[in-house]
Coordinates of C-alpha atoms in Angstrom, one line a residue:
M30 CA 26.4 -45.8 50.7
L31 CA 28.4 -47.4 53.4
G32 CA 25.7 -49.9 54.4
A33 CA 25.9 -48.8 58.1
S34 CA 23.9 -50.8 60.7
E35 CA 21.6 -49.2 63.3
F36 CA 24.4 -49.5 65.8
E37 CA 26.9 -47.9 63.5
V38 CA 24.5 -45.0 62.8
G39 CA 24.2 -44.6 66.6
A40 CA 28.0 -44.7 67.0
L41 CA 28.4 -42.0 64.3
N42 CA 26.0 -39.7 66.1
A43 CA 27.7 -40.4 69.4
A44 CA 31.1 -39.5 67.9
S45 CA 29.8 -36.2 66.8
L46 CA 28.4 -35.4 70.3
A47 CA 31.1 -37.0 72.5
A48 CA 33.1 -33.8 72.9
F49 CA 30.4 -32.1 74.8
L50 CA 30.8 -34.8 77.5
L51 CA 34.6 -35.1 77.3
I52 CA 35.8 -31.5 77.0
G53 CA 32.6 -29.4 77.6
L54 CA 33.5 -28.2 81.1
P55 CA 37.1 -27.0 80.5
A56 CA 36.0 -25.5 77.2
G57 CA 33.7 -23.1 79.2
A58 CA 36.5 -22.0 81.4
W59 CA 38.8 -21.4 78.5
V60 CA 36.1 -19.5 76.6
D61 CA 35.7 -17.2 79.6
R62 CA 39.4 -16.4 79.3
W63 CA 39.6 -16.0 75.5
L64 CA 38.0 -13.6 73.0
K65 CA 34.8 -15.3 71.9
R66 CA 34.8 -14.1 68.3
R67 CA 38.3 -15.3 67.7
T68 CA 37.5 -18.6 69.2
M69 CA 34.5 -19.0 66.9
I70 CA 36.6 -18.2 63.8
V71 CA 39.2 -20.8 64.7
A72 CA 36.5 -23.4 65.4
D73 CA 34.9 -22.7 62.0
L74 CA 38.3 -23.1 60.2
V75 CA 38.9 -26.4 61.9
R76 CA 35.4 -27.6 60.9
T77 CA 36.0 -26.5 57.3
A78 CA 39.1 -28.5 57.0
A79 CA 37.6 -31.6 58.7
M80 CA 34.5 -31.6 56.4
A81 CA 36.6 -31.2 53.3
T82 CA 38.4 -34.5 54.0
V83 CA 35.2 -36.5 53.3
P84 CA 34.9 -35.8 49.6
L85 CA 38.7 -36.1 49.2
L86 CA 38.7 -39.6 50.8
W87 CA 35.7 -40.6 48.6
W88 CA 37.4 -39.3 45.4
A89 CA 40.5 -41.4 46.5
G90 CA 38.2 -44.4 46.8
I91 CA 39.1 -45.2 50.4
L92 CA 36.2 -43.7 52.4
Q93 CA 35.1 -45.9 55.2
I94 CA 32.7 -45.5 58.2
W95 CA 35.6 -45.1 60.7
H96 CA 36.7 -42.0 58.6
L97 CA 33.3 -40.5 59.4
Y98 CA 33.7 -41.3 63.1
A99 CA 37.0 -39.3 63.1
V100 CA 35.6 -36.4 61.1
A101 CA 32.5 -36.3 63.4
A102 CA 34.7 -36.3 66.5
V103 CA 36.9 -33.4 65.2
V104 CA 33.9 -31.4 64.1
G105 CA 32.2 -32.1 67.4
A106 CA 35.2 -30.8 69.4
A107 CA 35.3 -27.6 67.4
T108 CA 31.6 -27.2 67.8
V109 CA 31.9 -27.3 71.6
F110 CA 34.1 -24.2 71.5
F111 CA 32.0 -22.5 68.9
D112 CA 28.7 -23.1 70.6
V113 CA 29.9 -22.1 74.1
S114 CA 31.3 -18.9 72.6
Y115 CA 28.2 -18.3 70.5
H116 CA 25.8 -18.5 73.4
S117 CA 28.1 -16.3 75.5
Y118 CA 28.6 -13.7 72.7
V119 CA 25.1 -12.2 72.4
P120 CA 25.3 -10.3 75.7
V121 CA 28.6 -8.8 74.5
L122 CA 26.8 -7.3 71.5
V123 CA 23.5 -6.2 73.0
D124 CA 22.1 -5.1 76.4
A125 CA 20.1 -7.4 78.6
A126 CA 16.7 -6.0 77.6
N127 CA 17.4 -6.8 73.9
V128 CA 18.7 -10.4 74.5
P129 CA 15.4 -12.2 73.7
Q130 CA 14.9 -10.2 70.5
A131 CA 18.5 -10.8 69.4
N132 CA 18.2 -14.5 70.0
S133 CA 14.9 -14.6 68.1
K134 CA 16.5 -12.9 65.1
L135 CA 19.5 -15.1 65.1
E136 CA 17.4 -18.3 65.3
A137 CA 15.1 -17.0 62.6
T138 CA 18.0 -16.5 60.2
S139 CA 19.3 -19.9 61.1
Q140 CA 15.9 -21.5 60.4
I141 CA 15.7 -19.7 57.0
A142 CA 19.0 -21.4 56.0
R143 CA 17.6 -24.8 57.2
I144 CA 14.5 -24.4 55.0
G145 CA 16.5 -24.5 51.8
G146 CA 19.5 -26.6 52.9
P147 CA 17.8 -30.0 53.6
A148 CA 15.5 -29.7 50.6
A149 CA 18.4 -28.9 48.3
G150 CA 20.4 -31.7 49.8
G151 CA 17.6 -34.2 49.2
A152 CA 17.2 -33.1 45.6
L153 CA 21.0 -33.1 45.0
L154 CA 21.3 -36.7 46.4
T155 CA 19.2 -37.9 43.4
V156 CA 21.9 -36.6 41.0
V157 CA 25.2 -36.6 42.9
S158 CA 26.8 -38.9 45.5
A159 CA 26.4 -38.0 49.2
P160 CA 30.1 -37.2 49.9
V161 CA 30.0 -34.4 47.3
L162 CA 27.5 -32.5 49.6
F163 CA 30.2 -32.3 52.3
V164 CA 31.8 -29.6 50.0
G165 CA 28.8 -27.4 50.8
E166 CA 29.1 -28.2 54.5
A167 CA 32.8 -27.1 54.4
A168 CA 31.9 -23.9 52.5
G169 CA 29.2 -23.1 55.0
Y170 CA 31.7 -23.1 57.9
L171 CA 34.2 -21.1 55.8
L172 CA 31.5 -18.4 55.2
S173 CA 30.7 -18.3 58.9
A174 CA 34.4 -17.6 59.6
I175 CA 34.5 -14.8 57.1
F176 CA 31.4 -13.1 58.4
L177 CA 32.7 -13.4 62.0
F178 CA 36.0 -11.9 60.9
R179 CA 34.0 -8.9 59.6
T180 CA 32.1 -8.5 62.9
R181 CA 33.3 -5.8 65.4
D182 CA 32.9 -5.8 69.2
A183 CA 34.6 -4.2 72.2
E184 CA 35.4 -7.4 74.1
R185 CA 38.7 -7.7 76.0
P186 CA 40.3 -10.9 77.2
V187 CA 40.4 -11.5 81.0
P188 CA 43.7 -10.3 82.4
A189 CA 46.0 -13.1 83.4
K190 CA 46.2 -11.8 87.0
D191 CA 42.4 -12.2 87.4
R192 CA 42.5 -15.9 86.4
Q193 CA 42.1 -18.7 88.8
P194 CA 43.2 -22.4 88.5
L195 CA 41.2 -24.1 85.8
A196 CA 39.6 -26.6 88.2
K197 CA 38.4 -23.8 90.5
E198 CA 36.9 -21.9 87.6
I199 CA 35.1 -25.0 86.3
K200 CA 33.7 -25.7 89.8
E201 CA 32.4 -22.1 90.0
G202 CA 30.4 -22.5 86.8
L203 CA 28.9 -25.8 87.9
V204 CA 28.0 -24.5 91.3
F205 CA 26.2 -21.5 89.8
V206 CA 24.1 -23.8 87.6
V207 CA 23.3 -26.3 90.3
R208 CA 22.2 -23.6 92.8
H209 CA 20.3 -21.3 90.6
P210 CA 16.5 -22.0 91.1
L211 CA 15.6 -21.6 87.4
I212 CA 18.8 -22.7 85.5
S213 CA 19.0 -25.9 87.5
R214 CA 15.4 -26.8 86.5
I215 CA 16.2 -26.0 82.8
A216 CA 19.3 -28.2 82.9
A217 CA 17.3 -31.1 84.4
C218 CA 14.5 -30.7 81.9
T219 CA 16.6 -30.2 78.8
G220 CA 19.1 -33.0 79.7
G221 CA 16.3 -35.5 80.2
V222 CA 14.4 -34.5 77.1
N223 CA 17.5 -34.4 75.0
F224 CA 18.4 -38.0 76.1
F225 CA 15.1 -39.5 75.0
T226 CA 14.6 -37.3 71.9
T227 CA 18.1 -38.3 70.7
I228 CA 17.0 -42.0 71.0
A229 CA 14.3 -41.2 68.5
S230 CA 16.1 -38.7 66.3
T231 CA 19.1 -41.0 65.8
L232 CA 16.8 -43.5 64.2
M233 CA 15.0 -41.0 61.9
P234 CA 17.2 -41.7 58.9
V235 CA 16.8 -45.4 59.4
L236 CA 13.0 -45.0 59.7
V237 CA 12.6 -42.7 56.7
L238 CA 15.1 -44.2 54.3
R239 CA 15.1 -47.9 55.2
E240 CA 11.8 -48.8 57.0
L241 CA 9.4 -46.5 55.2
E242 CA 11.4 -46.2 52.0
L243 CA 10.6 -42.5 51.5
G244 CA 14.0 -41.8 49.9
P245 CA 16.4 -38.8 50.2
P246 CA 13.8 -36.4 48.7
G247 CA 11.3 -37.5 51.5
M248 CA 14.0 -36.9 54.1
G249 CA 14.9 -33.5 52.7
L250 CA 11.2 -32.5 52.6
I251 CA 10.6 -33.5 56.2
M252 CA 13.7 -31.6 57.4
A253 CA 12.8 -28.5 55.3
V254 CA 9.2 -28.3 56.6
G255 CA 10.6 -28.8 60.1
A256 CA 12.8 -25.8 59.5
V257 CA 9.7 -23.8 58.5
G258 CA 8.2 -24.7 61.9
G259 CA 11.4 -23.7 63.6
L260 CA 11.4 -20.3 61.7
I261 CA 7.8 -19.6 62.8
G262 CA 8.7 -20.7 66.4
A263 CA 11.7 -18.3 66.3
V264 CA 9.7 -15.4 65.2
A265 CA 6.7 -16.2 67.5
A266 CA 8.8 -16.8 70.7
P267 CA 8.8 -13.2 72.0
R268 CA 5.1 -12.8 71.1
L269 CA 4.1 -16.0 72.8
A270 CA 6.2 -15.0 75.9
A271 CA 4.3 -11.7 76.1
W272 CA 1.0 -13.5 75.7
I273 CA 1.3 -16.4 78.2
G274 CA 4.3 -15.3 80.2
E275 CA 8.1 -15.4 79.7
G276 CA 8.4 -18.2 82.3
T277 CA 5.3 -20.1 81.5
V278 CA 6.1 -20.5 77.8
I279 CA 9.3 -22.5 78.6
P280 CA 7.6 -25.6 80.0
A281 CA 4.6 -25.2 77.6
A282 CA 6.9 -25.3 74.6
S283 CA 8.7 -28.4 76.0
M284 CA 5.4 -30.2 76.3
V285 CA 4.5 -29.3 72.7
N286 CA 7.8 -30.9 71.5
S287 CA 7.0 -34.2 73.2
L288 CA 3.4 -34.3 72.0
F289 CA 4.3 -33.9 68.3
L290 CA 7.0 -36.5 68.7
V291 CA 4.3 -39.1 69.2
L292 CA 3.6 -39.1 65.4
V293 CA 7.0 -40.5 64.7
P294 CA 6.4 -44.1 66.0
L295 CA 2.8 -43.8 64.8
S296 CA 4.0 -43.3 61.3
V297 CA 5.1 -47.0 61.2
L298 CA 1.5 -48.0 61.6
A299 CA 0.1 -45.9 58.7
P300 CA -1.4 -48.0 55.9
E301 CA 0.1 -46.0 53.1
R302 CA 3.6 -44.5 52.7
W303 CA 2.2 -41.0 51.8
I304 CA 0.3 -41.0 55.1
S305 CA 3.5 -41.8 56.9
L306 CA 5.2 -39.0 55.1
V307 CA 2.5 -36.5 56.1
M308 CA 2.7 -37.7 59.7
L309 CA 6.4 -37.2 59.8
I310 CA 6.2 -33.7 58.2
V311 CA 3.6 -32.6 60.8
S312 CA 5.7 -34.1 63.6
E313 CA 8.9 -32.3 62.5
F314 CA 7.0 -29.0 62.0
G315 CA 5.5 -29.0 65.5
F316 CA 8.6 -30.4 67.1
A317 CA 10.8 -27.7 65.6
F318 CA 8.3 -25.0 66.5
G319 CA 8.3 -26.0 70.1
V320 CA 12.1 -26.5 70.3
L321 CA 12.8 -23.1 69.0
V322 CA 10.4 -21.3 71.3
Y323 CA 11.8 -23.3 74.2
N324 CA 15.4 -22.7 73.3
I325 CA 15.1 -19.0 72.7
M326 CA 13.3 -18.3 75.9
Q327 CA 15.4 -20.5 78.2
L328 CA 18.7 -19.3 76.6
S329 CA 17.6 -15.7 77.0
M330 CA 16.8 -16.3 80.6
R331 CA 20.2 -17.9 81.2
Q332 CA 22.0 -15.0 79.5
R333 CA 20.0 -12.4 81.5
V334 CA 20.5 -13.9 85.0
C335 CA 24.1 -15.0 84.7
P336 CA 27.0 -12.6 85.6
P337 CA 29.0 -11.8 82.4
R338 CA 32.2 -13.3 83.8
L339 CA 30.5 -16.7 84.2
L340 CA 28.7 -16.8 80.9
G341 CA 31.1 -19.2 79.2
R342 CA 31.3 -21.6 82.2
M343 CA 27.5 -21.4 82.7
N344 CA 26.8 -22.3 79.1
A345 CA 29.5 -25.0 79.1
S346 CA 28.1 -26.5 82.3
I347 CA 24.6 -26.6 80.7
R348 CA 26.0 -28.1 77.5
F349 CA 27.9 -30.7 79.5
V350 CA 24.7 -31.9 80.9
V351 CA 22.2 -31.4 78.1
W352 CA 24.5 -32.5 75.2
G353 CA 26.7 -34.8 77.2
V354 CA 23.8 -37.3 77.5
M355 CA 23.3 -37.3 73.8
P356 CA 26.2 -39.6 72.7
I357 CA 25.1 -42.0 75.4
A358 CA 21.6 -41.9 74.1
A359 CA 22.8 -42.3 70.5
L360 CA 24.6 -45.5 71.4
A361 CA 21.7 -46.7 73.4
S362 CA 19.4 -46.0 70.5
G363 CA 21.4 -48.3 68.2
L364 CA 21.6 -51.1 70.7
L365 CA 17.9 -50.9 71.6
A366 CA 16.9 -50.9 67.9
E367 CA 18.9 -54.0 67.2
R368 CA 17.5 -55.8 70.3
L369 CA 13.9 -54.5 70.5
G370 CA 13.2 -53.3 67.0
L371 CA 12.8 -49.8 65.5
A372 CA 9.2 -49.0 66.6
P373 CA 9.6 -50.0 70.3
T374 CA 12.8 -47.9 70.6
L375 CA 11.0 -44.9 69.1
W376 CA 8.2 -45.3 71.7
I377 CA 10.8 -45.4 74.5
G378 CA 12.1 -42.1 73.2
V379 CA 8.7 -40.5 73.1
A380 CA 7.5 -41.7 76.5
G381 CA 10.8 -40.7 78.2
S382 CA 10.7 -37.2 76.7
M383 CA 7.2 -36.6 78.1
V384 CA 8.2 -37.6 81.6
C385 CA 11.3 -35.3 81.5
V386 CA 9.3 -32.2 81.0
A387 CA 8.4 -32.4 84.8
P388 CA 11.4 -30.4 86.2
A389 CA 10.3 -27.3 84.2
L390 CA 6.6 -27.9 84.4
F391 CA 6.6 -28.1 88.2
S392 CA 8.9 -25.2 88.8
P393 CA 8.7 -21.4 89.5
L394 CA 8.7 -20.9 85.7
R395 CA 5.1 -22.0 85.5
G396 CA 2.9 -18.9 85.9
M397 CA 5.9 -16.5 85.7
R398 CA 4.9 -13.5 83.7
R399 CA 8.4 -12.0 83.5
L400 CA 11.8 -13.6 83.8
P401 CA 14.3 -11.9 86.2
D402 CA 16.9 -9.5 84.9
G403 CA 20.5 -9.1 85.9
V404 CA 21.8 -11.5 88.5
R405 CA 18.6 -11.4 90.7
G406 CA 17.7 -14.9 91.6
A407 CA 21.3 -16.1 91.1

């Protein structure tokens, strides 16, 4: 609708992710001090209000690309606090032995929502304008806040006398991540893979809607089938871990992600548009399957080996690395696409993601049947 260039698309994606780089580390220290459920509720309400401004600006006839930059930045900042709290909240609700199963169930419900959402969005775009769909986005955040409000836990805030200076608390979380033999490898692998997959994923709307002319329904179908792959991956993660090993499944799943990503630039070479569509559907299905298996197992490992008092800072430190590279990659994606072209930029993303699997592949995780419990190995 706004006629955005490749660079503007990259800049928009960067605006939504910049907060992880700018405030990710102090957010972790703050989350460790605060009640996590309350933090998530406030973050949801902020995201509700921000998303609701998009249709209001559109109805007023003044919506511009810079408005979306601002909304993306606000939503991104709130998401930093929500995600750090969310990933630190599961061990508050369940014991260590049940953390993988809890994460699997949470991701499964999330993927079920993603199956219907993108498909419905693609269909609705054929009859309503894109800004109207932001009403649904705002409603989703509001429902999240309501359900969190109804959740009960026994968490207590950290007493003020036990707090240290913010900089010292941030350093403690970073040092834990860097020195841990498993978490440090996960951070290196995920950060590198995220950088290069973001280069590719930022250009997906340009590829699908502009280059291949598959339309909003095609985009919705690709995303919905990808969510099915994610759902299957979420359900299968504990079973795969039991079959090939809780540690081994982490680098194996990361390699699967990169292999399926190859189909994205190959789709440009397909002789027919329907073949391109099939290739992108298969790619998104396999990629989402691998991502969910990888995320569930590596997140469960982090939650199991990290002391509870460091959970927020550990998760924030990881997010600072693995999401902090993404706004940089999004900008690089737009610049590379305008200079080198769409297909060469996609190939750069694919090749880089394959190389970045190495830290996890050549680590103690490979061949590990069972991940450590408690703080052993910390």
